[in-house]
Short mmCIF file of C-alpha atoms in Angstrom, two decimals:
data_model
loop_
_atom_site.label_atom_id
_atom_site.label_comp_id
_atom_site.label_asym_id
_atom_site.label_seq_id
_atom_site.Cartn_x
_atom_site.Cartn_y
_atom_site.Cartn_z
CA SER A 1 -21.86 3.83 -6.38
CA SER A 2 -18.59 5.66 -5.92
CA VAL A 3 -15.93 4.27 -3.64
CA GLU A 4 -14.19 6.64 -1.29
CA TYR A 5 -10.43 6.25 -1.26
CA THR A 6 -9.34 7.50 2.13
CA ASP A 7 -7.28 5.92 4.88
CA SER A 8 -7.88 5.91 8.62
CA THR A 9 -6.24 9.35 8.93
CA GLY A 10 -8.63 10.82 6.36
CA ILE A 11 -5.98 11.27 3.68
CA ASP A 12 -7.45 11.39 0.16
CA LEU A 13 -5.57 8.42 -1.29
CA ASP A 14 -6.30 9.26 -4.93
CA GLN A 15 -4.78 12.71 -4.45
CA PHE A 16 -1.89 11.40 -2.34
CA ILE A 17 -0.95 8.77 -4.94
CA GLU A 18 -1.26 11.26 -7.80
CA ASP A 19 0.91 13.81 -5.97
CA THR A 20 3.49 11.18 -4.97
CA VAL A 21 3.72 9.68 -8.47
CA ASN A 22 4.34 13.16 -9.87
CA SER A 23 6.72 14.33 -7.13
CA ASN A 24 9.88 12.44 -8.04
CA PRO A 25 10.97 9.43 -10.10
CA ARG A 26 12.10 7.36 -7.10
CA ASP A 27 8.70 7.63 -5.39
CA ARG A 28 6.97 6.83 -8.70
CA LEU A 29 9.01 3.62 -9.03
CA THR A 30 8.33 2.71 -5.39
CA LEU A 31 4.57 3.14 -5.85
CA LEU A 32 4.55 1.15 -9.08
CA LYS A 33 6.47 -1.67 -7.37
CA LEU A 34 4.03 -1.63 -4.43
CA GLU A 35 1.09 -1.72 -6.84
CA GLN A 36 2.59 -4.76 -8.56
CA ASP A 37 3.39 -6.48 -5.23
CA MET A 38 -0.16 -5.96 -3.97
CA THR A 39 -1.76 -7.02 -7.25
CA ASP A 40 0.35 -10.19 -7.24
CA PHE A 41 -0.68 -10.80 -3.61
CA ILE A 42 -4.39 -10.36 -4.38
CA TYR A 43 -4.18 -13.02 -7.10
CA SER A 44 -1.99 -15.38 -5.04
CA ASN A 45 -3.08 -18.10 -2.65
CA SER A 46 -1.08 -16.54 0.19
CA THR A 47 -3.00 -15.57 3.31
CA PHE A 48 -0.75 -12.58 4.02
CA LYS A 49 2.27 -10.72 2.67
CA LYS A 50 5.06 -9.43 4.86
CA PHE A 51 7.18 -6.66 3.40
CA PRO A 52 10.88 -6.44 4.34
CA GLN A 53 12.01 -3.98 7.00
CA MET A 54 12.01 -0.43 5.68
CA SER A 55 12.11 3.22 6.65
CA SER A 56 9.11 4.92 8.23
CA TYR A 57 8.48 6.82 4.98
CA HIS A 58 8.34 3.61 2.94
CA ARG A 59 6.13 1.94 5.58
CA MET A 60 3.75 4.90 5.25
CA LEU A 61 3.66 4.34 1.48
CA VAL A 62 2.87 0.64 1.99
CA HIS A 63 0.10 1.51 4.47
CA ARG A 64 -1.48 4.02 2.09
CA VAL A 65 -1.29 1.79 -0.98
CA ALA A 66 -2.74 -1.11 1.04
CA ALA A 67 -5.57 1.16 2.21
CA TYR A 68 -6.17 2.16 -1.43
CA PHE A 69 -6.59 -1.53 -2.30
CA GLY A 70 -8.89 -2.03 0.71
CA MET A 71 -6.51 -4.31 2.58
CA GLU A 72 -5.74 -4.71 6.24
CA HIS A 73 -2.26 -3.39 7.00
CA ASN A 74 -0.30 -3.59 10.25
CA VAL A 75 3.31 -3.51 11.40
CA ASP A 76 4.99 -6.63 12.77
CA GLN A 77 6.39 -6.96 16.30
CA THR A 78 9.58 -5.08 15.33
CA GLY A 79 7.62 -2.10 14.04
CA LYS A 80 9.78 -2.09 10.90
CA SER A 81 7.84 -4.39 8.53
CA VAL A 82 4.30 -4.06 7.22
CA ILE A 83 2.04 -7.11 6.91
CA ILE A 84 -0.97 -6.94 4.60
CA ASN A 85 -4.06 -9.16 4.47
CA ARG A 86 -7.05 -9.33 2.14
CA THR A 87 -10.42 -8.23 3.52
CA SER A 88 -13.96 -8.36 2.22
CA ASN A 89 -13.28 -4.79 0.97
CA THR A 90 -10.15 -5.66 -1.02
CA ARG A 91 -10.44 -4.36 -4.57
CA MET A 92 -8.33 -4.00 -7.68
#
């Protein structure tokens, strides 16, 4: 069965990630770092991962990459940091 890669806004995450990786080198490095951070988190014993405070654009990237991996993703009380959690739908 095929897995649909969309987020809650209906964005096609495969297409978004492909476009972003190819758009500029800085975004490519950011996405590769997020992929590594989330992969490390999936294999860790941590119950959650809190990213440092960041711009709204970078929070959007974290949200979309987390959705791609099937994780729960929310902002903290400040609205500036994203917290991710594994779910039963989390995948590599």
